[in-house]
């Protein structure tokens, strides 16, 4: 079983902004939503993924995909809307996943950590270099979509049907005494065409790209309007 869960964050609550800006804190809170350790790194099957959408700065949305239904009261009580009729909502993902078929078109959204590996002769090994230019980020995405079971169609005279809605540079520490981590993320939103439905199902339940523990890799679909 796979679940899609949504909860809204109230940025006016004390500590909410600091929570939103700290991927390691959100990551820990998401994992604490389950009574036992859920599948994360190294899992080929469904695993825990999360993403923050900040389209509406008054009500940022925390999305979670997981093989078990989470309990988010420990997030809602200090940072969310605990008085709401449904402070968080979960639904089974199976209906949507079963509907996927080759040739379909869907609107998609995903936050990713665009980066390339290059060989550093000084260090004698490959190093990860972030891709920060928006046009290069779009090209980076289009190169990788076939292995995720879809393609980004081209619009007449306007290039790939995708845009970057939110780019961020995140810097944080995984724990006390740990070296700082820097992530360059980009939220992609656009149109996709399914080329391999089974690969796409796997991408939607196990995630795509790097930094999946820090808000990247959750690919979500909606019907084309």
mmCIF file of C-alpha atoms in Angstrom:
data_model
loop_
_atom_site.group_PDB
_atom_site.id
_atom_site.type_symbol
_atom_site.label_atom_id
_atom_site.label_comp_id
_atom_site.label_asym_id
_atom_site.label_seq_id
_atom_site.Cartn_x
_atom_site.Cartn_y
_atom_site.Cartn_z
ATOM 1 C CA UNK A 1 0.000 0.000 0.000
ATOM 2 C CA UNK A 2 1.146 3.547 -0.730
ATOM 3 C CA UNK A 3 -0.347 6.731 0.719
ATOM 4 C CA UNK A 4 -0.276 10.387 -0.311
ATOM 5 C CA UNK A 5 -0.614 12.733 2.666
ATOM 6 C CA UNK A 6 -1.096 16.489 2.818
ATOM 7 C CA UNK A 7 -0.939 18.972 5.667
ATOM 8 C CA UNK A 8 -0.778 22.762 5.716
ATOM 9 C CA UNK A 9 1.789 24.710 7.731
ATOM 10 C CA UNK A 10 0.864 27.978 9.429
ATOM 11 C CA UNK A 11 3.910 30.283 9.061
ATOM 12 C CA UNK A 12 2.527 32.581 11.748
ATOM 13 C CA UNK A 13 3.038 29.949 14.428
ATOM 14 C CA UNK A 14 6.152 30.396 16.574
ATOM 15 C CA UNK A 15 9.029 28.412 15.105
ATOM 16 C CA UNK A 16 7.180 27.531 11.897
ATOM 17 C CA UNK A 17 9.426 29.570 9.609
ATOM 18 C CA UNK A 18 12.562 28.044 11.145
ATOM 19 C CA UNK A 19 10.999 24.605 10.696
ATOM 20 C CA UNK A 20 10.222 25.248 7.022
ATOM 21 C CA UNK A 21 13.765 26.470 6.355
ATOM 22 C CA UNK A 22 15.466 23.453 7.973
ATOM 23 C CA UNK A 23 15.269 20.348 5.725
ATOM 24 C CA UNK A 24 16.888 18.168 8.372
ATOM 25 C CA UNK A 25 14.137 19.102 10.871
ATOM 26 C CA UNK A 26 11.351 18.396 8.396
ATOM 27 C CA UNK A 27 13.035 15.112 7.469
ATOM 28 C CA UNK A 28 13.211 14.057 11.123
ATOM 29 C CA UNK A 29 9.600 15.086 11.744
ATOM 30 C CA UNK A 30 8.392 13.097 8.729
ATOM 31 C CA UNK A 31 10.220 9.954 9.872
ATOM 32 C CA UNK A 32 8.778 10.402 13.374
ATOM 33 C CA UNK A 33 5.301 10.113 11.838
ATOM 34 C CA UNK A 34 5.628 6.318 11.775
ATOM 35 C CA UNK A 35 5.775 3.874 14.716
ATOM 36 C CA UNK A 36 8.633 1.912 13.123
ATOM 37 C CA UNK A 37 11.507 3.001 10.885
ATOM 38 C CA UNK A 38 10.100 3.336 7.349
ATOM 39 C CA UNK A 39 12.024 2.503 4.168
ATOM 40 C CA UNK A 40 14.290 5.375 3.110
ATOM 41 C CA UNK A 41 17.772 5.271 1.588
ATOM 42 C CA UNK A 42 18.675 2.151 -0.349
ATOM 43 C CA UNK A 43 15.116 0.928 -0.803
ATOM 44 C CA UNK A 44 14.037 -0.135 -4.306
ATOM 45 C CA UNK A 45 10.361 -0.311 -3.353
ATOM 46 C CA UNK A 46 8.024 2.332 -1.954
ATOM 47 C CA UNK A 47 9.813 4.611 0.470
ATOM 48 C CA UNK A 48 9.139 7.805 2.385
ATOM 49 C CA UNK A 49 9.334 10.986 0.302
ATOM 50 C CA UNK A 50 8.314 14.524 1.132
ATOM 51 C CA UNK A 51 8.069 17.943 -0.498
ATOM 52 C CA UNK A 52 7.227 21.460 0.613
ATOM 53 C CA UNK A 53 5.152 23.592 -1.785
ATOM 54 C CA UNK A 54 5.220 27.312 -1.026
ATOM 55 C CA UNK A 55 2.986 28.704 -3.773
ATOM 56 C CA UNK A 56 0.792 30.295 -1.114
ATOM 57 C CA UNK A 57 3.149 31.822 1.493
ATOM 58 C CA UNK A 58 0.240 31.944 3.953
ATOM 59 C CA UNK A 59 -0.289 28.174 3.812
ATOM 60 C CA UNK A 60 2.758 26.176 2.675
ATOM 61 C CA UNK A 61 1.886 22.533 1.996
ATOM 62 C CA UNK A 62 3.826 19.512 3.221
ATOM 63 C CA UNK A 63 3.277 16.486 0.976
ATOM 64 C CA UNK A 64 4.347 12.962 1.953
ATOM 65 C CA UNK A 65 4.358 9.712 -0.043
ATOM 66 C CA UNK A 66 4.835 6.646 2.128
ATOM 67 C CA UNK A 67 4.132 2.898 2.325
ATOM 68 C CA UNK A 68 2.303 3.452 5.640
ATOM 69 C CA UNK A 69 -0.198 6.070 6.761
ATOM 70 C CA UNK A 70 1.608 8.770 8.825
ATOM 71 C CA UNK A 71 0.408 10.456 12.012
ATOM 72 C CA UNK A 72 1.305 14.151 11.791
ATOM 73 C CA UNK A 73 -0.129 15.495 15.037
ATOM 74 C CA UNK A 74 3.391 16.311 16.282
ATOM 75 C CA UNK A 75 3.802 18.587 13.237
ATOM 76 C CA UNK A 76 0.294 20.024 13.182
ATOM 77 C CA UNK A 77 0.156 20.911 16.882
ATOM 78 C CA UNK A 78 3.149 23.324 16.907
ATOM 79 C CA UNK A 79 3.322 24.398 13.245
ATOM 80 C CA UNK A 80 0.026 23.650 11.495
ATOM 81 C CA UNK A 81 -3.701 24.224 11.844
ATOM 82 C CA UNK A 82 -4.738 21.899 14.711
ATOM 83 C CA UNK A 83 -8.270 23.355 14.917
ATOM 84 C CA UNK A 84 -9.074 22.414 11.309
ATOM 85 C CA UNK A 85 -11.659 19.700 10.705
ATOM 86 C CA UNK A 86 -8.958 17.640 8.992
ATOM 87 C CA UNK A 87 -5.547 18.867 10.177
ATOM 88 C CA UNK A 88 -3.927 16.363 7.809
ATOM 89 C CA UNK A 89 -5.319 14.077 5.130
ATOM 90 C CA UNK A 90 -4.109 10.760 3.706
ATOM 91 C CA UNK A 91 -5.459 8.830 0.758
ATOM 92 C CA UNK A 92 -4.435 5.661 -1.009
ATOM 93 C CA UNK A 93 -2.304 6.219 -4.091
ATOM 94 C CA UNK A 94 -3.269 2.964 -5.828
ATOM 95 C CA UNK A 95 -6.118 4.360 -7.924
ATOM 96 C CA UNK A 96 -3.883 6.932 -9.595
ATOM 97 C CA UNK A 97 -0.950 4.555 -10.003
ATOM 98 C CA UNK A 98 -3.160 1.889 -11.610
ATOM 99 C CA UNK A 99 -4.542 4.454 -14.045
ATOM 100 C CA UNK A 100 -1.160 5.279 -15.573
ATOM 101 C CA UNK A 101 -0.696 4.059 -19.151
ATOM 102 C CA UNK A 102 1.748 4.716 -21.955
ATOM 103 C CA UNK A 103 0.861 7.710 -24.111
ATOM 104 C CA UNK A 104 -1.070 9.619 -21.456
ATOM 105 C CA UNK A 105 -0.294 13.236 -20.697
ATOM 106 C CA UNK A 106 -0.278 14.612 -17.160
ATOM 107 C CA UNK A 107 0.718 17.828 -15.462
ATOM 108 C CA UNK A 108 3.597 17.192 -13.055
ATOM 109 C CA UNK A 109 5.519 18.823 -10.251
ATOM 110 C CA UNK A 110 8.779 17.756 -8.597
ATOM 111 C CA UNK A 111 11.533 19.402 -6.577
ATOM 112 C CA UNK A 112 14.980 18.163 -7.521
ATOM 113 C CA UNK A 113 18.646 18.728 -6.723
ATOM 114 C CA UNK A 114 20.171 19.246 -10.211
ATOM 115 C CA UNK A 115 23.827 18.207 -10.138
ATOM 116 C CA UNK A 116 26.415 16.536 -12.336
ATOM 117 C CA UNK A 117 29.359 14.333 -11.478
ATOM 118 C CA UNK A 118 32.698 15.396 -12.946
ATOM 119 C CA UNK A 119 36.177 14.003 -12.497
ATOM 120 C CA UNK A 120 38.455 16.227 -10.427
ATOM 121 C CA UNK A 121 42.059 15.542 -11.450
ATOM 122 C CA UNK A 122 43.408 17.265 -8.334
ATOM 123 C CA UNK A 123 41.419 15.018 -6.013
ATOM 124 C CA UNK A 124 41.626 11.988 -8.257
ATOM 125 C CA UNK A 125 37.911 11.254 -7.975
ATOM 126 C CA UNK A 126 34.502 12.385 -9.130
ATOM 127 C CA UNK A 127 32.899 15.347 -7.408
ATOM 128 C CA UNK A 128 29.299 16.516 -7.512
ATOM 129 C CA UNK A 129 28.790 19.957 -9.060
ATOM 130 C CA UNK A 130 25.436 21.725 -8.760
ATOM 131 C CA UNK A 131 23.608 22.902 -11.871
ATOM 132 C CA UNK A 132 22.338 26.393 -11.009
ATOM 133 C CA UNK A 133 21.506 28.095 -14.318
ATOM 134 C CA UNK A 134 17.730 27.716 -14.936
ATOM 135 C CA UNK A 135 18.101 26.899 -18.636
ATOM 136 C CA UNK A 136 20.729 24.264 -17.841
ATOM 137 C CA UNK A 137 18.488 22.869 -15.104
ATOM 138 C CA UNK A 138 15.693 22.331 -17.621
ATOM 139 C CA UNK A 139 18.110 20.584 -19.976
ATOM 140 C CA UNK A 140 19.385 18.468 -17.082
ATOM 141 C CA UNK A 141 15.816 17.358 -16.307
ATOM 142 C CA UNK A 142 14.916 16.542 -19.901
ATOM 143 C CA UNK A 143 18.026 14.349 -20.213
ATOM 144 C CA UNK A 144 16.935 12.202 -17.259
ATOM 145 C CA UNK A 145 13.205 11.739 -17.751
ATOM 146 C CA UNK A 146 13.418 8.600 -19.967
ATOM 147 C CA UNK A 147 14.786 6.522 -17.070
ATOM 148 C CA UNK A 148 11.861 7.730 -14.956
ATOM 149 C CA UNK A 149 9.266 6.554 -17.480
ATOM 150 C CA UNK A 150 8.239 9.804 -19.117
ATOM 151 C CA UNK A 151 9.222 12.522 -21.572
ATOM 152 C CA UNK A 152 8.646 16.268 -21.511
ATOM 153 C CA UNK A 153 6.937 17.251 -24.787
ATOM 154 C CA UNK A 154 8.028 20.355 -26.623
ATOM 155 C CA UNK A 155 5.735 23.295 -27.165
ATOM 156 C CA UNK A 156 5.724 24.880 -30.599
ATOM 157 C CA UNK A 157 8.463 27.493 -30.700
ATOM 158 C CA UNK A 158 8.894 27.547 -26.919
ATOM 159 C CA UNK A 159 11.038 24.543 -26.015
ATOM 160 C CA UNK A 160 10.186 21.883 -23.394
ATOM 161 C CA UNK A 161 6.811 22.225 -21.668
ATOM 162 C CA UNK A 162 8.302 22.778 -18.213
ATOM 163 C CA UNK A 163 9.173 25.761 -16.045
ATOM 164 C CA UNK A 164 11.023 26.347 -12.791
ATOM 165 C CA UNK A 165 8.682 27.712 -10.141
ATOM 166 C CA UNK A 166 10.999 27.898 -7.143
ATOM 167 C CA UNK A 167 14.798 27.789 -6.901
ATOM 168 C CA UNK A 168 16.550 27.702 -3.539
ATOM 169 C CA UNK A 169 19.993 27.412 -2.009
ATOM 170 C CA UNK A 170 19.728 25.503 1.255
ATOM 171 C CA UNK A 171 22.517 25.326 3.807
ATOM 172 C CA UNK A 172 22.148 23.303 7.002
ATOM 173 C CA UNK A 173 23.857 20.803 9.288
ATOM 174 C CA UNK A 174 22.698 17.216 9.676
ATOM 175 C CA UNK A 175 23.581 17.332 13.363
ATOM 176 C CA UNK A 176 25.701 19.036 15.988
ATOM 177 C CA UNK A 177 29.362 18.972 15.031
ATOM 178 C CA UNK A 178 28.616 17.865 11.462
ATOM 179 C CA UNK A 179 29.957 19.832 8.477
ATOM 180 C CA UNK A 180 27.427 22.061 6.713
ATOM 181 C CA UNK A 181 25.453 20.693 3.758
ATOM 182 C CA UNK A 182 24.601 22.919 0.796
ATOM 183 C CA UNK A 183 21.819 21.976 -1.629
ATOM 184 C CA UNK A 184 20.692 23.824 -4.726
ATOM 185 C CA UNK A 185 17.092 22.831 -5.442
ATOM 186 C CA UNK A 186 14.624 23.645 -8.189
ATOM 187 C CA UNK A 187 10.904 22.975 -8.372
ATOM 188 C CA UNK A 188 9.922 21.895 -11.887
ATOM 189 C CA UNK A 189 6.339 22.144 -13.099
ATOM 190 C CA UNK A 190 5.122 21.185 -16.521
ATOM 191 C CA UNK A 191 3.648 18.596 -18.810
ATOM 192 C CA UNK A 192 4.786 14.996 -19.241
ATOM 193 C CA UNK A 193 3.955 12.122 -21.559
ATOM 194 C CA UNK A 194 4.100 8.611 -20.157
ATOM 195 C CA UNK A 195 6.605 6.441 -22.053
ATOM 196 C CA UNK A 196 6.895 3.538 -19.582
ATOM 197 C CA UNK A 197 4.045 3.340 -17.069
ATOM 198 C CA UNK A 198 5.774 0.808 -14.816
ATOM 199 C CA UNK A 199 8.916 2.915 -14.543
ATOM 200 C CA UNK A 200 6.793 5.959 -13.801
ATOM 201 C CA UNK A 201 4.965 4.113 -10.995
ATOM 202 C CA UNK A 202 8.306 3.204 -9.459
ATOM 203 C CA UNK A 203 9.511 6.806 -9.787
ATOM 204 C CA UNK A 204 6.400 8.082 -8.010
ATOM 205 C CA UNK A 205 6.737 5.668 -5.080
ATOM 206 C CA UNK A 206 10.515 5.430 -4.635
ATOM 207 C CA UNK A 207 11.488 8.934 -5.771
ATOM 208 C CA UNK A 208 13.788 10.404 -8.396
ATOM 209 C CA UNK A 209 17.177 12.066 -8.237
ATOM 210 C CA UNK A 210 19.355 12.956 -5.276
ATOM 211 C CA UNK A 211 18.635 14.403 -1.803
ATOM 212 C CA UNK A 212 15.351 12.527 -1.383
ATOM 213 C CA UNK A 213 15.663 12.763 2.380
ATOM 214 C CA UNK A 214 15.703 16.562 2.183
ATOM 215 C CA UNK A 215 12.558 17.366 0.251
ATOM 216 C CA UNK A 216 13.600 16.319 -3.253
ATOM 217 C CA UNK A 217 12.353 13.544 -5.508
ATOM 218 C CA UNK A 218 8.596 13.426 -4.830
ATOM 219 C CA UNK A 219 7.020 13.438 -8.286
ATOM 220 C CA UNK A 220 3.298 14.247 -8.252
ATOM 221 C CA UNK A 221 0.797 14.228 -11.125
ATOM 222 C CA UNK A 222 -2.494 15.984 -11.786
ATOM 223 C CA UNK A 223 -4.854 15.778 -14.716
ATOM 224 C CA UNK A 224 -4.226 18.147 -17.591
ATOM 225 C CA UNK A 225 -6.784 20.927 -17.560
#
